[in-house]
CSV table of C-alpha atoms in Angstrom, one decimal:
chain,number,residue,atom,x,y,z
A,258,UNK,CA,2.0,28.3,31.4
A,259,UNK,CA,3.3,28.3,35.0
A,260,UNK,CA,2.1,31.0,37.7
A,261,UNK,CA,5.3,32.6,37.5
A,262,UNK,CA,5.9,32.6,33.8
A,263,UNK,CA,2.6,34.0,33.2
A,264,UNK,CA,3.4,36.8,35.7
A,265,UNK,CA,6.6,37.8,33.6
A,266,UNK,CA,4.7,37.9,30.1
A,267,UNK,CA,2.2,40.2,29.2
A,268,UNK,CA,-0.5,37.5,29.1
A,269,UNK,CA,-2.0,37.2,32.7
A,270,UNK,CA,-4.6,34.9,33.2
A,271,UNK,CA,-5.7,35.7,36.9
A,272,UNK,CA,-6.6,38.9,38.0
A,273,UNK,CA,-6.5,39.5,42.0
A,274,UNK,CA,-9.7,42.0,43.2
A,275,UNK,CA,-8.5,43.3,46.7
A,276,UNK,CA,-12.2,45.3,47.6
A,277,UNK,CA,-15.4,44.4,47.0
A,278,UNK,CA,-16.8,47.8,46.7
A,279,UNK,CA,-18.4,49.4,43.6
A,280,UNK,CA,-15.2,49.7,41.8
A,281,UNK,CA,-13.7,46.6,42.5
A,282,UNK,CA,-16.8,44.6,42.2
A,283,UNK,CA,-17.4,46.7,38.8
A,284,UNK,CA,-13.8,45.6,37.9
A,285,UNK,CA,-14.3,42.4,38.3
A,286,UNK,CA,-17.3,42.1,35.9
A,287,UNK,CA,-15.5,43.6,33.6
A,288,UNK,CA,-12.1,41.4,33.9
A,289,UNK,CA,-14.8,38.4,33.7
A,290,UNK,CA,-16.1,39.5,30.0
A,291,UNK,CA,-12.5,39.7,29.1
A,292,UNK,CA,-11.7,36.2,29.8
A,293,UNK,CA,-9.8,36.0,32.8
A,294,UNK,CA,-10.4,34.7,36.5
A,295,UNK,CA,-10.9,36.5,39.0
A,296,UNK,CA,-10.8,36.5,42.5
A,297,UNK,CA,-11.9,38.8,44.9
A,298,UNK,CA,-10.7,39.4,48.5
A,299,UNK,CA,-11.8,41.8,51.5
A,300,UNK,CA,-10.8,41.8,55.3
A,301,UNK,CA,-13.2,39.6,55.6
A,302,UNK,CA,-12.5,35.7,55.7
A,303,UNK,CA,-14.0,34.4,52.3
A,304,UNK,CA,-16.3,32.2,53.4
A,305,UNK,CA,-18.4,35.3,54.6
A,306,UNK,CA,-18.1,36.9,51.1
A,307,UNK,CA,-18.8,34.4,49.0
A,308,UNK,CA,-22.3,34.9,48.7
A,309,UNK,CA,-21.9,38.7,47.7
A,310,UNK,CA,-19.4,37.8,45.2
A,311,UNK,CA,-21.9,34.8,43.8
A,312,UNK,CA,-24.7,37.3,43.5
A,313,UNK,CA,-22.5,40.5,42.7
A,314,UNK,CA,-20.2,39.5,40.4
A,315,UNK,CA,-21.1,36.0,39.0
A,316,UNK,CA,-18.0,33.9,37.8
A,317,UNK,CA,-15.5,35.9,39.8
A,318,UNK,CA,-14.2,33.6,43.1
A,319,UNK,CA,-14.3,34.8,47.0
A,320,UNK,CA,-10.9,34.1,48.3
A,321,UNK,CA,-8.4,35.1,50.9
A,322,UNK,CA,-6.2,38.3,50.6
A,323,UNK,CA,-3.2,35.5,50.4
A,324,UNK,CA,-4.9,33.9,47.2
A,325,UNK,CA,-5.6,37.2,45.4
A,326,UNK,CA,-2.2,38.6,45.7
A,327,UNK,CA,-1.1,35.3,44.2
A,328,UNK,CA,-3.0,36.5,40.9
A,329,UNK,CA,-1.1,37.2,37.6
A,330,UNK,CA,-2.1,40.9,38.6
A,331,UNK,CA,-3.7,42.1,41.4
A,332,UNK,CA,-6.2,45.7,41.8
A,333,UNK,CA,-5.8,47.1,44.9
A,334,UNK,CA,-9.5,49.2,45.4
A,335,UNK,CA,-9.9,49.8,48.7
A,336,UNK,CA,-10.4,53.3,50.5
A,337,UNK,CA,-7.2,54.5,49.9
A,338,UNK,CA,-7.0,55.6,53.6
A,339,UNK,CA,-7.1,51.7,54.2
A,340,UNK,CA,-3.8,51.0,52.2
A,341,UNK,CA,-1.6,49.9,55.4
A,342,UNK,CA,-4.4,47.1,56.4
A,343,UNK,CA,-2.7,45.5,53.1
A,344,UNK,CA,-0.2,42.6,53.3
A,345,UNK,CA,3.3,44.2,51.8
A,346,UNK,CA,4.4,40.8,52.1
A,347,UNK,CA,2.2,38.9,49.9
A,348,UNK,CA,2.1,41.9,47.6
A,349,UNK,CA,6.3,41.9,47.1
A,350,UNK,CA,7.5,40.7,43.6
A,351,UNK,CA,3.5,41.1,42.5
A,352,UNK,CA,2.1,43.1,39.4
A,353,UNK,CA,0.0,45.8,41.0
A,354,UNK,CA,-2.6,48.4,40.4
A,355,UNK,CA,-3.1,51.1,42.3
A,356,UNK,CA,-6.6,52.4,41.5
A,357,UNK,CA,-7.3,54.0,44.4
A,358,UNK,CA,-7.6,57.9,45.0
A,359,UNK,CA,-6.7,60.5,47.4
A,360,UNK,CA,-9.5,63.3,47.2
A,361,UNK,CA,-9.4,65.0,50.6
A,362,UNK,CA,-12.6,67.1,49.8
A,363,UNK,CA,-14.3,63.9,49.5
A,364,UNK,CA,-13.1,61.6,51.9
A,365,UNK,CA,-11.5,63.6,54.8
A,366,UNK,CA,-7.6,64.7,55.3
A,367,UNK,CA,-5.0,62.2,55.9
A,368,UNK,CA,-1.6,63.1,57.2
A,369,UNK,CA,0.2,60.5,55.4
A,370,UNK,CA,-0.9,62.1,52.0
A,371,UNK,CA,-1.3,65.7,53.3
A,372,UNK,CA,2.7,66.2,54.5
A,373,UNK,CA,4.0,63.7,52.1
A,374,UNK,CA,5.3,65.6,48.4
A,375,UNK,CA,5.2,62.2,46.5
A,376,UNK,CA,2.1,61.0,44.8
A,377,UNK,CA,-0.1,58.9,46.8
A,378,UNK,CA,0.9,55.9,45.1
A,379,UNK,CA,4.6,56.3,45.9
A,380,UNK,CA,3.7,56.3,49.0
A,381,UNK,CA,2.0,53.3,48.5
A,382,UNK,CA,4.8,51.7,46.8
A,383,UNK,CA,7.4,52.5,49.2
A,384,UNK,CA,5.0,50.8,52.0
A,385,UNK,CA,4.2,47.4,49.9
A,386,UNK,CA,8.1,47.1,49.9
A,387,UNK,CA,9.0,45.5,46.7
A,388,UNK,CA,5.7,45.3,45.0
A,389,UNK,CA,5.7,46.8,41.4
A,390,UNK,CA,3.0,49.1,41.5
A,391,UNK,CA,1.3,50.5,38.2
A,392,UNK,CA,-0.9,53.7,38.6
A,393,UNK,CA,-4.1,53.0,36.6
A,394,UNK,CA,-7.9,52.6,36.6
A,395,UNK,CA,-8.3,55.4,39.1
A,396,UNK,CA,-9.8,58.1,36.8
A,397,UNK,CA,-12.8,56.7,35.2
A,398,UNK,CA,-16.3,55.8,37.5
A,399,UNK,CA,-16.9,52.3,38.6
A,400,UNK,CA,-20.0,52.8,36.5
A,401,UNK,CA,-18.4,54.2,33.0
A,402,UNK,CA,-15.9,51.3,33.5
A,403,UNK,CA,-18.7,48.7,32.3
A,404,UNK,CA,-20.3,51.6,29.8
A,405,UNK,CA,-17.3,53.5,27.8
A,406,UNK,CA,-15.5,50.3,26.3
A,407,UNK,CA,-14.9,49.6,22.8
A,408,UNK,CA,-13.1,47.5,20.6
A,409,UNK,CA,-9.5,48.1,19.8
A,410,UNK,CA,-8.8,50.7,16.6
A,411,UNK,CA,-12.5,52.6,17.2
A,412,UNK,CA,-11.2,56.2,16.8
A,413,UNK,CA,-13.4,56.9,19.8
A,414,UNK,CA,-12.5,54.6,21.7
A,415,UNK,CA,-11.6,55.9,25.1
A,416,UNK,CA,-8.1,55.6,26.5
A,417,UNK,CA,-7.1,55.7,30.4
A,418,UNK,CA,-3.8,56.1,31.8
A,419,UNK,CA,-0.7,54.0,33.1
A,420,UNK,CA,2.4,55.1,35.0
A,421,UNK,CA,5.0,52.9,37.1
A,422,UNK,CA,8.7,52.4,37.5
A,423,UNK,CA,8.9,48.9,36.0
A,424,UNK,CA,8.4,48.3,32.2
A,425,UNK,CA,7.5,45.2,32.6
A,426,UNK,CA,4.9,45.4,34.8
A,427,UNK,CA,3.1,48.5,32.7
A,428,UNK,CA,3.3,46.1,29.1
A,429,UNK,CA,1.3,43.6,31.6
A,430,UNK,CA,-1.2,46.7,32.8
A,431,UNK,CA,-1.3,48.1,29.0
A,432,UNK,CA,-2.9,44.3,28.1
A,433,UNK,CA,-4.9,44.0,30.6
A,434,UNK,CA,-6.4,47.8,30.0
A,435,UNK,CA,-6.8,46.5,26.0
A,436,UNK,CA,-8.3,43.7,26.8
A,437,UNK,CA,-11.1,45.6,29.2
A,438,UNK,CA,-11.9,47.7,26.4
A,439,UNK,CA,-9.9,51.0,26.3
A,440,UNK,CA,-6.2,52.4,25.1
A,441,UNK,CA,-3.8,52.5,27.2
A,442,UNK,CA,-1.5,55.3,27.3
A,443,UNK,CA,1.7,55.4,29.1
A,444,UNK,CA,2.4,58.8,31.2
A,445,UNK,CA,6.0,57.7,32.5
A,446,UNK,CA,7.4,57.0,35.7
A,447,UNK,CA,5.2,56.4,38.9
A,448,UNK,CA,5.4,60.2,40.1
A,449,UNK,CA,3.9,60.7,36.4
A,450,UNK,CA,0.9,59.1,38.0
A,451,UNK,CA,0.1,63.1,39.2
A,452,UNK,CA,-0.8,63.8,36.2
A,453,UNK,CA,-4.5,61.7,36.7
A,454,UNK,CA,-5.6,62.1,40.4
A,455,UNK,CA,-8.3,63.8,41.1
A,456,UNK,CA,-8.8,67.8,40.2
A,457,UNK,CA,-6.8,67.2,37.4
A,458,UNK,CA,-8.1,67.4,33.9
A,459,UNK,CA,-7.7,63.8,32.6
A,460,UNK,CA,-9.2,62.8,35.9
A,461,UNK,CA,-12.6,65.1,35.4
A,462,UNK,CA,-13.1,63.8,31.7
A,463,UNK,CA,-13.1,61.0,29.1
A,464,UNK,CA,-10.4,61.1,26.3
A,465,UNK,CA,-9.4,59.3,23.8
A,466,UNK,CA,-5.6,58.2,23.4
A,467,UNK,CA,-4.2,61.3,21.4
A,468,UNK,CA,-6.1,63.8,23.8
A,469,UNK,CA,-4.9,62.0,26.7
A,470,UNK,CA,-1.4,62.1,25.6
A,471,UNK,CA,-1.4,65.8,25.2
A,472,UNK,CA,-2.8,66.2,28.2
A,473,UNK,CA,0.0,64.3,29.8
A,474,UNK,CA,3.0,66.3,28.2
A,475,UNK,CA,0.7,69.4,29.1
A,476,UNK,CA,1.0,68.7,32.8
A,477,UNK,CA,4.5,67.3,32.7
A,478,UNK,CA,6.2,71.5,33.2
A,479,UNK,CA,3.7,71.2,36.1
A,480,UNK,CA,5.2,68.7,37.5
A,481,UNK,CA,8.2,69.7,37.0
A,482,UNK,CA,7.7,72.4,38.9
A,483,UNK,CA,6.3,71.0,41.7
């Protein structure tokens, strides 16, 4: 299967780490016991990460940003406040996940978030220019991510939460998210994505798939009125 057909099924092969923090390296473990490649990506040049990666995350590759975001489907999970030292042009046309978080409390105010009405990852998206972002993987710890899977049909088996503007790109997210071990559940449209940032109640816990879709249409007349 070619690069770009594998990016248009729901079968990706490659999966792009941009960070090489807890969640992304965390990630990437995870991706690795799935079956796919990964490769992992920082500011740095790759060379000078390569050693982390070996130790860190065995199997995964250290690469440039420009060889991630070539991936099947690429994580973004940097400090969110960090999102403009990304590359919209090697991002556009590319499968993304935004798992990154704006908690102010936590990590300090930032205008861009703070006077902006639209989700953090619309903001996001409208600065990657083209990308097709999928909300995901932001509302469970680095640490549960390796701990809480289970195989597919386990009635306990936890679920996490999907929302973007292209279907295509959230039937490749909802594959990937089976394949790491949980149920995906789609919320809807990108600004759904409010529904799991921090504070929120699917953000704080751990749910299964029917939970988490009641707690989805329960925060949707919030939104609304927003």
């Amino acid at each position: 299967m070619s690069s770009q057909s594998a990016r248009t099924s729901q079968h990706a092969t490659t999966i792009g780490i941009l960070g090489a923090g807890r969640v992304g390296t965390a990630l990437a473990r995870q991706a690795l016991k799935a079956g796919y490649q990964v490769r992992i990506a920082t500011r740095q040049p790759a060379a000078e990460n390569a050693l982390l990666v070996d130790i860190v995350t065995p199997g995964a590759v250290a690469v440039q940003s420009s060889q991630a975001a070539a991936s099947d489907l690429v994580v973004l999970a940097i400090p969110l406040h960090k999102y403009r030292t990304l590359n919209p042009g090697e991002l556009a046309g590319r499968i993304v996940i935004d798992a990154m978080n704006y908690w102010a409390p936590v990590d300090g105010v930032f205008d861009d978030f703070e006077s902006d009405p639209r989700t953090s990852s619309e903001v996001v998206e409208e600065f990657l220019q083209g990308a097709r972002v999928v909300k995901s993987l932001n509302h469970i710890g680095y640490h549960e991510l390796e701990e809480d899977n289970k195989p597919a049909g386990m009635p306990t088996r936890r679920a996490l939460a999907l929302a973007g503007d292209d279907a295509q790109a959230k039937a490749v997210v909802e594959s990937f998210i089976d394949r790491l071990g949980y149920d995906a559940v789609d919320a809807g449209f990108l600004a759904a994505g409010r529904s799991f940032e921090p504070a929120t109640e699917i953000f704080t816990g751990s749910h299964t798939a029917n939970q988490l879709r009641a707690l989805i249409q329960k925060a949707r007349p919030l939104a609304a009125a927003a």
